Amino acid sequence: MKKKYQFLTLTPFYNTKPSVKDGAKMSLLLFIPQIVMLFLTKSYNSLVIILVSILASVVADLINTCLKHTKFKLDFIVLLQGLFIGMFIPQDYPPVAVFFVVPVVLLLSKYISGGFAFSWINPAMLSVIVLFLLNSSSFPGFLVSRDYLKAENAFSNLVSDGTFSVLPADKAITLFLNKYVFKFTGLVLPEGYISLIWDNGSVIAGFRFNLLTLFATIILISFDMIDWIIPTVFLAVYAICVRLFGLVPFGHIFNAGDILLALCTSGTLICAFFMLPWAGTVPTSIPGKIVYAAGAGIISFFINGCGTGHIGSMFVVLVVNVISPLIQLIEDWFYMTFFVKKQELQK
């Protein structure tokens, strides 16, 4: 019986899940709505920073290919890397400094850690930290003050003093949700949180549109393009720490922390879904990923506290990136000790 084949390939392998490059392509497409929102909200400085960061990332890749005497080919991972760098930089940061500093950091990261886009340390995160160390004054501090944390609802104080602006439709949406959605749960959503989730008005573009970030991650997880274990464990551990111990240092108030404020500020969501699971920086086993993510959640609580910071999440990623190789060594030891020896005994 003859069979008809539509195409032949010399590649004998088939990917059971989308590749990292496919994930990068999809991520770039899913972040287009955030770029559009920046344009609609007239955040032109943020758009310039993002454009310069992407260009700087491409320049670094071009220099790298020239040094290696290889043919330059535009990589979607390099574009995504530049996009994330720009989305973590404040809108008032000098674009010229970004253009010259970022390529240097990316090239050094490549030669120090052994990979241009897949190094064991997140190159986008490292670039942002270097920019922070060079000009920390461009990065605002925590928006929530010590006095506000002593109050029962710190976010309400931030809304009343104008730190967070409230959308005109916020009140109507909040009333609708409380009346028809949360009525049966006994929960009441205070006014202002809808605006916080939609656009918190941060000076850092990547921190602003949390709802769009969640929408993008749902699609990526649905298509198995990003890891869901690390973000889920990280957010759960961080949220529990904030809820139980967030206000303990500011009046010994237990189980009263504001989870929504913590998750929707400091770039917590975008770090959870895109920075922490960066390819090459995470353990490979499920127990290793859980330890990695849980440690990140605890570290985030000590660095970011109840949220509203602007650089802490990058240092969280840095710390766990340094710890990750140790976790991977323990993974290898367990594998060699329990699985390889077991197979040898069975033979």
Short mmCIF file of C-alpha atoms in Angstrom, two decimals:
data_model
loop_
_atom_site.label_atom_id
_atom_site.label_comp_id
_atom_site.label_asym_id
_atom_site.label_seq_id
_atom_site.Cartn_x
_atom_site.Cartn_y
_atom_site.Cartn_z
CA MET A 1 0.00 0.00 0.00
CA LYS A 2 1.50 3.30 -1.08
CA LYS A 3 1.45 6.33 1.18
CA LYS A 4 1.59 9.90 0.03
CA TYR A 5 3.73 12.33 2.01
CA GLN A 6 3.19 16.07 1.74
CA PHE A 7 6.69 16.99 2.91
CA LEU A 8 9.96 15.46 4.05
CA THR A 9 12.36 16.81 6.65
CA LEU A 10 15.88 15.91 7.70
CA THR A 11 15.05 16.75 11.32
CA PRO A 12 14.26 13.51 13.18
CA PHE A 13 12.87 15.17 16.29
CA TYR A 14 9.48 16.64 17.10
CA ASN A 15 8.85 19.19 19.84
CA THR A 16 6.13 18.11 22.25
CA LYS A 17 5.67 21.72 23.39
CA PRO A 18 6.28 25.14 21.81
CA SER A 19 9.90 26.23 21.69
CA VAL A 20 11.34 29.18 23.58
CA LYS A 21 11.46 31.16 20.32
CA ASP A 22 7.79 30.47 19.67
CA GLY A 23 7.03 31.67 23.20
CA ALA A 24 9.02 34.83 22.52
CA LYS A 25 7.05 35.51 19.35
CA MET A 26 3.74 35.03 21.13
CA SER A 27 4.85 37.18 24.08
CA LEU A 28 5.79 40.02 21.74
CA LEU A 29 2.35 39.86 20.14
CA LEU A 30 0.56 39.76 23.50
CA PHE A 31 2.42 42.83 24.75
CA ILE A 32 1.26 44.92 21.79
CA PRO A 33 -1.94 45.94 23.67
CA GLN A 34 0.22 47.38 26.45
CA ILE A 35 2.22 49.36 23.90
CA VAL A 36 -1.06 50.63 22.44
CA MET A 37 -2.25 51.62 25.93
CA LEU A 38 0.94 53.58 26.51
CA PHE A 39 0.23 55.45 23.28
CA LEU A 40 -3.42 56.09 24.20
CA THR A 41 -2.44 57.37 27.65
CA LYS A 42 0.17 59.64 26.01
CA SER A 43 3.04 57.96 27.83
CA TYR A 44 5.44 58.88 25.05
CA ASN A 45 8.53 58.88 27.29
CA SER A 46 7.90 55.24 28.18
CA LEU A 47 7.51 54.37 24.50
CA VAL A 48 10.85 56.05 23.72
CA ILE A 49 12.56 54.12 26.53
CA ILE A 50 11.13 50.82 25.25
CA LEU A 51 12.13 51.56 21.66
CA VAL A 52 15.67 52.52 22.70
CA SER A 53 15.97 49.39 24.87
CA ILE A 54 14.92 47.12 22.01
CA LEU A 55 17.38 48.85 19.69
CA ALA A 56 20.14 48.51 22.31
CA SER A 57 19.43 44.79 22.67
CA VAL A 58 19.64 44.32 18.89
CA VAL A 59 22.90 46.30 18.76
CA ALA A 60 24.36 44.06 21.47
CA ASP A 61 23.39 40.97 19.49
CA LEU A 62 24.89 42.49 16.33
CA ILE A 63 28.18 43.21 18.11
CA ASN A 64 28.19 39.69 19.49
CA THR A 65 27.82 38.16 16.01
CA CYS A 66 30.58 40.40 14.66
CA LEU A 67 32.95 39.30 17.43
CA LYS A 68 32.14 35.68 16.66
CA HIS A 69 32.38 36.24 12.89
CA THR A 70 28.95 34.71 12.37
CA LYS A 71 26.01 35.82 10.27
CA PHE A 72 23.61 38.21 12.00
CA LYS A 73 20.02 37.04 12.21
CA LEU A 74 17.35 38.97 14.06
CA ASP A 75 16.18 36.90 17.03
CA PHE A 76 12.75 37.29 18.62
CA ILE A 77 14.25 36.47 22.02
CA VAL A 78 16.58 39.44 21.66
CA LEU A 79 13.60 41.67 20.84
CA LEU A 80 11.66 40.35 23.85
CA GLN A 81 14.71 40.88 26.04
CA GLY A 82 14.91 44.51 24.95
CA LEU A 83 11.18 44.97 25.45
CA PHE A 84 11.36 43.78 29.06
CA ILE A 85 14.36 45.98 29.79
CA GLY A 86 12.44 49.02 28.55
CA MET A 87 9.32 48.06 30.48
CA PHE A 88 11.27 47.99 33.76
CA ILE A 89 12.92 51.39 33.34
CA PRO A 90 11.22 54.60 34.61
CA GLN A 91 9.91 56.89 31.90
CA ASP A 92 12.19 59.77 32.95
CA TYR A 93 15.42 57.79 32.68
CA PRO A 94 17.82 59.30 30.08
CA PRO A 95 17.38 57.32 26.82
CA VAL A 96 20.98 57.98 25.77
CA ALA A 97 22.27 56.28 28.92
CA VAL A 98 20.00 53.31 28.22
CA PHE A 99 21.30 52.98 24.66
CA PHE A 100 24.96 52.89 25.69
CA VAL A 101 24.74 50.98 28.98
CA VAL A 102 22.41 48.14 27.96
CA PRO A 103 24.60 46.68 25.15
CA VAL A 104 27.63 46.67 27.47
CA VAL A 105 25.74 44.85 30.22
CA LEU A 106 24.24 42.33 27.80
CA LEU A 107 27.63 41.54 26.25
CA LEU A 108 29.29 41.18 29.65
CA SER A 109 26.41 38.99 30.78
CA LYS A 110 26.92 36.81 27.75
CA TYR A 111 30.63 36.27 28.37
CA ILE A 112 30.34 35.91 32.14
CA SER A 113 27.41 33.49 32.28
CA GLY A 114 27.91 31.67 28.99
CA GLY A 115 24.87 32.47 26.91
CA PHE A 116 23.48 35.49 25.15
CA ALA A 117 19.74 34.93 25.63
CA PHE A 118 19.83 31.78 27.79
CA SER A 119 22.34 32.63 30.50
CA TRP A 120 21.86 31.35 34.04
CA ILE A 121 21.34 34.95 35.12
CA ASN A 122 18.51 36.97 33.58
CA PRO A 123 20.20 39.52 31.27
CA ALA A 124 17.19 41.87 31.20
CA MET A 125 17.06 41.98 34.98
CA LEU A 126 20.81 42.53 35.22
CA SER A 127 20.61 45.46 32.78
CA VAL A 128 17.89 47.17 34.83
CA ILE A 129 19.84 46.72 38.07
CA VAL A 130 22.97 48.27 36.52
CA LEU A 131 20.91 51.21 35.27
CA PHE A 132 19.49 51.60 38.78
CA LEU A 133 22.95 51.57 40.38
CA LEU A 134 24.15 54.21 37.89
CA ASN A 135 21.16 56.51 38.43
CA SER A 136 19.09 55.44 41.42
CA SER A 137 17.42 58.85 41.68
CA SER A 138 15.35 58.07 38.56
CA PHE A 139 13.74 55.13 40.38
CA PRO A 140 11.14 56.26 42.96
CA GLY A 141 11.03 54.66 46.38
CA PHE A 142 8.08 52.98 48.08
CA LEU A 143 4.84 54.90 47.57
CA VAL A 144 3.22 53.62 50.75
CA SER A 145 4.57 55.25 53.89
CA ARG A 146 5.05 53.76 57.34
CA ASP A 147 2.09 55.76 58.66
CA TYR A 148 -0.16 54.41 55.92
CA LEU A 149 0.81 50.85 56.75
CA LYS A 150 -0.35 51.39 60.31
CA ALA A 151 -3.84 52.21 59.02
CA GLU A 152 -6.47 49.56 58.34
CA ASN A 153 -6.53 50.25 54.61
CA ALA A 154 -3.32 51.75 53.27
CA PHE A 155 -4.58 51.78 49.70
CA SER A 156 -7.54 54.04 50.59
CA ASN A 157 -5.07 56.59 51.94
CA LEU A 158 -3.01 56.37 48.75
CA VAL A 159 -6.17 57.04 46.72
CA SER A 160 -7.29 59.94 48.90
CA ASP A 161 -3.92 61.72 48.72
CA GLY A 162 -3.79 61.32 44.92
CA THR A 163 -0.92 58.82 44.76
CA PHE A 164 -3.19 56.48 42.81
CA SER A 165 -5.75 58.02 40.46
CA VAL A 166 -9.20 56.46 40.18
CA LEU A 167 -10.90 55.88 36.84
CA PRO A 168 -14.30 57.57 36.30
CA ALA A 169 -15.94 54.16 35.84
CA ASP A 170 -14.30 52.66 38.92
CA LYS A 171 -17.20 53.36 41.28
CA ALA A 172 -19.85 51.94 38.93
CA ILE A 173 -17.84 48.76 38.26
CA THR A 174 -17.09 48.30 41.96
CA LEU A 175 -20.78 48.65 42.89
CA PHE A 176 -21.76 46.14 40.21
CA LEU A 177 -19.21 43.56 41.39
CA ASN A 178 -20.15 43.98 45.04
CA LYS A 179 -23.85 43.66 44.25
CA TYR A 180 -23.85 40.77 41.79
CA VAL A 181 -20.52 38.93 42.18
CA PHE A 182 -19.14 39.30 45.71
CA LYS A 183 -22.55 39.44 47.39
CA PHE A 184 -22.67 35.66 47.86
CA THR A 185 -19.11 35.43 49.19
CA GLY A 186 -19.41 38.02 51.94
CA LEU A 187 -16.54 40.03 50.45
CA VAL A 188 -16.69 43.75 49.68
CA LEU A 189 -14.32 45.28 47.15
CA PRO A 190 -13.32 48.83 48.20
CA GLU A 191 -13.37 51.59 45.61
CA GLY A 192 -10.14 52.11 43.70
CA TYR A 193 -8.98 48.52 43.20
CA ILE A 194 -10.45 48.31 39.70
CA SER A 195 -8.25 51.24 38.71
CA LEU A 196 -5.29 49.59 40.43
CA ILE A 197 -5.75 46.40 38.42
CA TRP A 198 -6.40 48.21 35.14
CA ASP A 199 -3.77 50.99 35.28
CA ASN A 200 -1.98 51.87 38.51
CA GLY A 201 -0.26 54.85 36.86
CA SER A 202 3.28 53.73 37.68
CA VAL A 203 6.22 55.58 36.12
CA ILE A 204 7.45 52.15 34.98
CA ALA A 205 5.49 50.88 31.98
CA GLY A 206 5.66 47.18 32.87
CA PHE A 207 4.05 47.79 36.25
CA ARG A 208 0.95 49.55 34.99
CA PHE A 209 -1.51 47.33 33.12
CA ASN A 210 -1.93 44.32 35.39
CA LEU A 211 -5.13 43.12 33.73
CA LEU A 212 -3.43 43.00 30.33
CA THR A 213 -0.49 41.18 31.88
CA LEU A 214 -2.84 38.56 33.34
CA PHE A 215 -4.61 38.22 29.98
CA ALA A 216 -1.27 37.61 28.24
CA THR A 217 -0.17 35.03 30.79
CA ILE A 218 -3.45 33.11 30.60
CA ILE A 219 -2.97 32.70 26.85
CA LEU A 220 0.69 31.73 27.18
CA ILE A 221 -0.05 29.18 29.90
CA SER A 222 -2.97 27.78 27.88
CA PHE A 223 -0.60 27.10 24.98
CA ASP A 224 2.07 25.74 27.35
CA MET A 225 4.49 28.50 26.35
CA ILE A 226 5.48 29.54 29.87
CA ASP A 227 5.90 27.59 33.08
CA TRP A 228 2.91 27.83 35.43
CA ILE A 229 4.43 26.16 38.50
CA ILE A 230 6.94 28.89 39.33
CA PRO A 231 4.53 31.88 39.01
CA THR A 232 1.75 30.08 40.92
CA VAL A 233 3.94 29.04 43.85
CA PHE A 234 5.70 32.40 43.96
CA LEU A 235 2.47 34.43 44.01
CA ALA A 236 0.86 32.11 46.56
CA VAL A 237 3.80 32.27 48.98
CA TYR A 238 4.22 36.02 48.58
CA ALA A 239 0.48 36.65 49.02
CA ILE A 240 0.34 34.51 52.16
CA CYS A 241 3.36 36.32 53.65
CA VAL A 242 1.82 39.72 52.88
CA ARG A 243 -1.57 38.76 54.29
CA LEU A 244 -0.28 37.20 57.50
CA PHE A 245 2.80 39.27 58.30
CA GLY A 246 2.61 42.41 56.12
CA LEU A 247 1.50 44.73 58.93
CA VAL A 248 3.15 42.95 61.85
CA PRO A 249 6.20 45.29 61.89
CA PHE A 250 3.91 48.36 61.79
CA GLY A 251 1.69 47.80 64.81
CA HIS A 252 1.79 44.06 65.40
CA ILE A 253 -1.37 43.58 63.32
CA PHE A 254 -1.61 39.95 62.24
CA ASN A 255 -3.50 38.68 59.17
CA ALA A 256 -4.34 42.15 57.80
CA GLY A 257 -2.01 42.74 54.83
CA ASP A 258 -3.35 44.05 51.52
CA ILE A 259 -2.77 41.27 48.96
CA LEU A 260 -4.18 43.16 45.96
CA LEU A 261 -1.95 46.17 46.61
CA ALA A 262 1.09 43.89 46.83
CA LEU A 263 0.29 41.87 43.72
CA CYS A 264 -0.66 44.85 41.53
CA THR A 265 2.39 47.01 42.34
CA SER A 266 6.18 46.59 42.27
CA GLY A 267 5.90 44.71 38.98
CA THR A 268 4.98 41.56 40.91
CA LEU A 269 2.86 39.98 38.17
CA ILE A 270 5.19 40.61 35.25
CA CYS A 271 8.14 39.38 37.32
CA ALA A 272 6.23 36.28 38.38
CA PHE A 273 5.25 35.21 34.88
CA PHE A 274 8.13 36.47 32.75
CA MET A 275 11.27 37.24 34.79
CA LEU A 276 11.37 34.38 37.30
CA PRO A 277 10.76 31.58 34.74
CA TRP A 278 13.28 32.99 32.24
CA ALA A 279 14.74 30.18 30.12
CA GLY A 280 17.99 28.77 31.48
CA THR A 281 17.72 30.36 34.92
CA VAL A 282 15.35 27.90 36.62
CA PRO A 283 15.62 24.34 37.99
CA THR A 284 14.28 21.54 35.82
CA SER A 285 12.49 19.25 38.30
CA ILE A 286 9.12 20.01 39.87
CA PRO A 287 10.49 19.95 43.46
CA GLY A 288 13.33 22.22 42.36
CA LYS A 289 10.91 24.68 40.76
CA ILE A 290 8.75 24.71 43.91
CA VAL A 291 11.75 25.44 46.14
CA TYR A 292 12.96 28.10 43.69
CA ALA A 293 9.56 29.81 43.54
CA ALA A 294 8.81 29.55 47.26
CA GLY A 295 12.20 31.04 48.06
CA ALA A 296 11.49 33.88 45.62
CA GLY A 297 8.15 34.54 47.35
CA ILE A 298 9.77 34.78 50.78
CA ILE A 299 12.61 36.95 49.48
CA SER A 300 10.10 39.20 47.72
CA PHE A 301 8.24 39.72 50.99
CA PHE A 302 11.42 40.84 52.74
CA ILE A 303 12.49 43.11 49.86
CA ASN A 304 9.16 44.45 48.53
CA GLY A 305 7.10 44.15 51.70
CA CYS A 306 3.51 45.19 50.97
CA GLY A 307 4.38 46.49 47.52
CA THR A 308 4.49 49.91 45.77
CA GLY A 309 8.28 49.67 45.19
CA HIS A 310 9.99 50.17 41.82
CA ILE A 311 13.22 48.12 41.84
CA GLY A 312 12.87 45.44 44.52
CA SER A 313 11.49 42.78 42.18
CA MET A 314 14.64 42.95 40.07
CA PHE A 315 16.79 42.20 43.12
CA VAL A 316 14.47 39.31 43.99
CA VAL A 317 15.15 37.81 40.56
CA LEU A 318 18.88 38.42 40.99
CA VAL A 319 19.01 36.59 44.34
CA VAL A 320 17.07 33.53 43.14
CA ASN A 321 19.10 33.41 39.91
CA VAL A 322 22.22 33.10 42.06
CA ILE A 323 20.58 30.39 44.21
CA SER A 324 19.22 28.45 41.22
CA PRO A 325 22.55 26.79 40.22
CA LEU A 326 22.82 25.38 43.75
CA ILE A 327 19.31 23.93 43.47
CA GLN A 328 20.25 22.43 40.10
CA LEU A 329 23.37 20.83 41.62
CA ILE A 330 21.18 19.22 44.29
CA GLU A 331 18.82 18.04 41.53
CA ASP A 332 21.74 16.41 39.70
CA TRP A 333 22.94 14.76 42.91
CA PHE A 334 19.52 13.30 43.63
CA TYR A 335 19.24 12.07 40.06
CA MET A 336 22.63 10.39 40.11
CA THR A 337 22.11 8.97 43.60
CA PHE A 338 18.59 7.58 43.38
CA PHE A 339 17.69 7.09 39.71
CA VAL A 340 20.95 6.15 38.00
CA LYS A 341 22.02 3.76 40.77
CA LYS A 342 18.57 2.22 40.85
CA GLN A 343 18.74 1.53 37.13
CA GLU A 344 22.20 0.02 37.51
CA LEU A 345 20.97 -2.30 40.28
CA GLN A 346 18.04 -3.40 38.18
CA LYS A 347 20.43 -4.42 35.40
#
